[in-house]
Tab-separated table of C-alpha atoms in Angstrom:
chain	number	residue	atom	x	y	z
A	18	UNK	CA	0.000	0.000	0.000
A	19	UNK	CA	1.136	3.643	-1.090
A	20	UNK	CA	1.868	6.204	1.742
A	21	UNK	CA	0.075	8.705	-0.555
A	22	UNK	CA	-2.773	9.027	-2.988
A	23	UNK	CA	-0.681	10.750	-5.181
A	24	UNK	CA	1.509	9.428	-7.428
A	25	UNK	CA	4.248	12.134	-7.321
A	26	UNK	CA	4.649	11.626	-3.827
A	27	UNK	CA	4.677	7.699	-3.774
A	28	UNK	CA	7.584	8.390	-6.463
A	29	UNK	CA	9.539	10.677	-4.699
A	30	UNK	CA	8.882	9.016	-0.636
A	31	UNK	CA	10.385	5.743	-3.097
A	32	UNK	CA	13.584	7.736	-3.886
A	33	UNK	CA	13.769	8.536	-0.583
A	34	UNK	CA	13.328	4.776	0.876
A	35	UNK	CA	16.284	3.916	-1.204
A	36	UNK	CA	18.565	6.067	0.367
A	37	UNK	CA	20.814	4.280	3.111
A	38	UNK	CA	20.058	5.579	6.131
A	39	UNK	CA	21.796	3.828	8.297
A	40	UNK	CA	24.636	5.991	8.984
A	41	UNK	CA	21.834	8.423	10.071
A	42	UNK	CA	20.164	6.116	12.857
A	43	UNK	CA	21.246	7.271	16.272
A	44	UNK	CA	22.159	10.747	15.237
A	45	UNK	CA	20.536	13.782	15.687
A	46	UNK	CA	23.289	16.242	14.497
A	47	UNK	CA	20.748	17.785	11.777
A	48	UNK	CA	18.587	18.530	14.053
A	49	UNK	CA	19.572	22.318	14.155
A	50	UNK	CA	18.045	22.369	10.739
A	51	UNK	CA	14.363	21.228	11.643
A	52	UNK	CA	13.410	24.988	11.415
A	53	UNK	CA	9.993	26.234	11.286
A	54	UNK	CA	8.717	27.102	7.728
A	55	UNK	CA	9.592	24.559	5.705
A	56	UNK	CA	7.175	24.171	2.804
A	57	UNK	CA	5.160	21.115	2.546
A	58	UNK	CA	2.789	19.089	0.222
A	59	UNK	CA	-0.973	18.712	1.655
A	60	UNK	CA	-0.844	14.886	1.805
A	61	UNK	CA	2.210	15.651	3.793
A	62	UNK	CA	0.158	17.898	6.160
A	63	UNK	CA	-2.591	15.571	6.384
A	64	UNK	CA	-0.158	12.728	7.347
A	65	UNK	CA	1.319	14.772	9.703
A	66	UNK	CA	-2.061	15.971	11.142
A	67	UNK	CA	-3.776	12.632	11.095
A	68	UNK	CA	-0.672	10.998	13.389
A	69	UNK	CA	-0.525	14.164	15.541
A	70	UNK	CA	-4.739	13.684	16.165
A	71	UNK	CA	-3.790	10.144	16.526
A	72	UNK	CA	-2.710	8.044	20.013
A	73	UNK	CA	0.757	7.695	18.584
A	74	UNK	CA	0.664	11.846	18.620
A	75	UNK	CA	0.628	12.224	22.252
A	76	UNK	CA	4.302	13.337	22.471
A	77	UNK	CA	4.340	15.058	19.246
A	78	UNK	CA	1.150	17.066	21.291
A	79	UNK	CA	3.463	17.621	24.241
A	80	UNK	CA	6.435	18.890	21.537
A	81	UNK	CA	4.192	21.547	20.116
A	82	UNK	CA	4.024	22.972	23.803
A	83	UNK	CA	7.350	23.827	23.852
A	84	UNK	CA	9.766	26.979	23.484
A	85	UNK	CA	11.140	26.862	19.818
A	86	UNK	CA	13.235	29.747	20.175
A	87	UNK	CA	16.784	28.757	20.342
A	88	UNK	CA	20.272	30.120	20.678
A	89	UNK	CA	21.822	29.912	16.937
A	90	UNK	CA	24.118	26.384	17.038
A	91	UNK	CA	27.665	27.857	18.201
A	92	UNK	CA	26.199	30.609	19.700
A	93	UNK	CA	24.682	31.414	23.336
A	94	UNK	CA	21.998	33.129	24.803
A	95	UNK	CA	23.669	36.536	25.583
A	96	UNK	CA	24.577	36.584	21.723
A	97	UNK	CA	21.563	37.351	20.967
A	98	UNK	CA	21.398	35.307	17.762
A	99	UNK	CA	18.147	33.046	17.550
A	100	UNK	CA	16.285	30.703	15.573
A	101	UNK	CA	13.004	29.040	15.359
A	102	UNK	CA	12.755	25.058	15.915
A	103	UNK	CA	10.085	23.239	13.899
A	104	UNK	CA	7.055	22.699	15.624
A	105	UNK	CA	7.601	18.891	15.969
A	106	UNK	CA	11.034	19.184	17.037
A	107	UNK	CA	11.876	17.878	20.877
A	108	UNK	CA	14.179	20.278	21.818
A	109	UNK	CA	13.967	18.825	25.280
A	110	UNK	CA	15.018	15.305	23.953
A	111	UNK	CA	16.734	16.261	20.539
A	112	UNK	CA	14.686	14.480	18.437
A	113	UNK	CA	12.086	14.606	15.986
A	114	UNK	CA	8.283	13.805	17.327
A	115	UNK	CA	7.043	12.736	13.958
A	116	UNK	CA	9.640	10.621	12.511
A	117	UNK	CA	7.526	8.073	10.949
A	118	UNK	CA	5.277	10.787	9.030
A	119	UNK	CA	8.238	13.023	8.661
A	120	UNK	CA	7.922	14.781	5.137
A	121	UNK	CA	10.177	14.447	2.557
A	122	UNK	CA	12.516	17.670	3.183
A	123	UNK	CA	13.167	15.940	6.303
A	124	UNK	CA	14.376	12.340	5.250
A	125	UNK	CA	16.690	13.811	2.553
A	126	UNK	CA	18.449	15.674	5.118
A	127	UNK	CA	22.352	14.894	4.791
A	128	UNK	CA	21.530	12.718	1.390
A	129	UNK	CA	21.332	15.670	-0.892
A	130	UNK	CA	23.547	18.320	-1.936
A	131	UNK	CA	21.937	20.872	-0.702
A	132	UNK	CA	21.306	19.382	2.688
A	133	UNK	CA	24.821	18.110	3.188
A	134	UNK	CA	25.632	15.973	6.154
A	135	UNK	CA	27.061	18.180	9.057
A	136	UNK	CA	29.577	15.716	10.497
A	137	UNK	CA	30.254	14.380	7.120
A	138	UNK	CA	28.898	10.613	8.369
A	139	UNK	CA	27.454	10.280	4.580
A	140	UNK	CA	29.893	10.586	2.112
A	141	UNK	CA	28.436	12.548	-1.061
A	142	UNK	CA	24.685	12.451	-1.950
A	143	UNK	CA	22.296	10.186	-3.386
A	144	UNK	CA	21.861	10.614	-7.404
A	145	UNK	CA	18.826	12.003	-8.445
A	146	UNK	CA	18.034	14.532	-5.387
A	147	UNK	CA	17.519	17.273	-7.773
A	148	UNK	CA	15.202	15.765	-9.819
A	149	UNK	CA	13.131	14.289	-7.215
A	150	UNK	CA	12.569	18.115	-5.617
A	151	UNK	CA	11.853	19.287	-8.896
A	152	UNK	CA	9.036	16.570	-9.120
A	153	UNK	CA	8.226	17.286	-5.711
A	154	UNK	CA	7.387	21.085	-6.364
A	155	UNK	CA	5.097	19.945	-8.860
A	156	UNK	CA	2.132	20.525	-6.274
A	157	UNK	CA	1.645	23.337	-4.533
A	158	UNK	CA	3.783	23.836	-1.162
A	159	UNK	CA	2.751	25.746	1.938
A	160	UNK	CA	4.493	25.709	5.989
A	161	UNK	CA	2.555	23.210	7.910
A	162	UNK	CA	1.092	26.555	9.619
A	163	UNK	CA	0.024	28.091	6.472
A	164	UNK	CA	-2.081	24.478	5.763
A	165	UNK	CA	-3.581	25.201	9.320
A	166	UNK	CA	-5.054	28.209	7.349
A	167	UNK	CA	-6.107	26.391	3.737
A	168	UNK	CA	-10.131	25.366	3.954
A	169	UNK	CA	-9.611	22.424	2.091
A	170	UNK	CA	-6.467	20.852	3.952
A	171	UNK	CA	-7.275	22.215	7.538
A	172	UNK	CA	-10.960	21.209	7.598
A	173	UNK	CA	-10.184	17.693	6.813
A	174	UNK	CA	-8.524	17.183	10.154
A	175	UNK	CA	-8.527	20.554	12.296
């Protein structure tokens, strides 16, 4: 069974199954990059939605709770340089809250040349990265909080 309806995404979430991820389990050194904003498909929202809503969502519920402004990586408080952690990111734990229904952004992170590996644990990126976000951006993109706001993604699963 297909983790989407749509057929762009089952392509692209099968790009990213073939990616070795094994160097990756364990590791949370992207984790400074789970930033909020990140655009997003709708089935991607819904996914996330529907397992937030869900009983495997009750820590992803207790993540949201939490401060996501951080001290830039490097950098401390008195610096005065800050970012914003995704919504779903345990900052607490360092960890992501929706790992299984991560979307697609995330699993590519350190597998793609743009979103190269911070400790250098992979060792060049998978072929075909560019193409897949170019078939990706095929359907329209929002921020998980901008879906919030769409009447035909948000009312599905408010």
């Amino acid at each position: 069974m297909a983790l989407f309806d749509l057929p762009v995404l089952n392509d692209v979430y099968a790009y990213a199954a073939r990616i070795d991820q094994s160097p990756c389990n364990g590791c949370d050194e992207c984790g400074a990059r789970c930033v909020e904003g990140v655009p997003i498909q709708e089935a991607e929202f819904l996914a996330l939605r529907a397992f937030v809503a869900g009983p495997e969502g009750a820590d992803a519920r207790r993540v949201e709770q939490e401060n996501k402004v951080l001290p830039y990586p490097g950098t401390e408080e008195s610096d005065g340089v800050f970012y914003t952690a995704c919504r779903f990111r345990d900052v607490e734990r360092g960890r992501c809250s929706v790992y299984p229904v991560r979307p697609l952004v995330c699993r590519l992170f350190g597998h793609v040349e743009w979103l190269p590996c911070p400790i250098q644990k992979i060792p060049g990126p998978a072929p075909g990265g560019p193409e897949t976000m170019r078939r990706y951006g095929e359907a329209p993109l929002r921020t998980y909080e901008e879906w919030l706001t769409e009447p035909s993604a948000s009312g599905q699963l408010r």
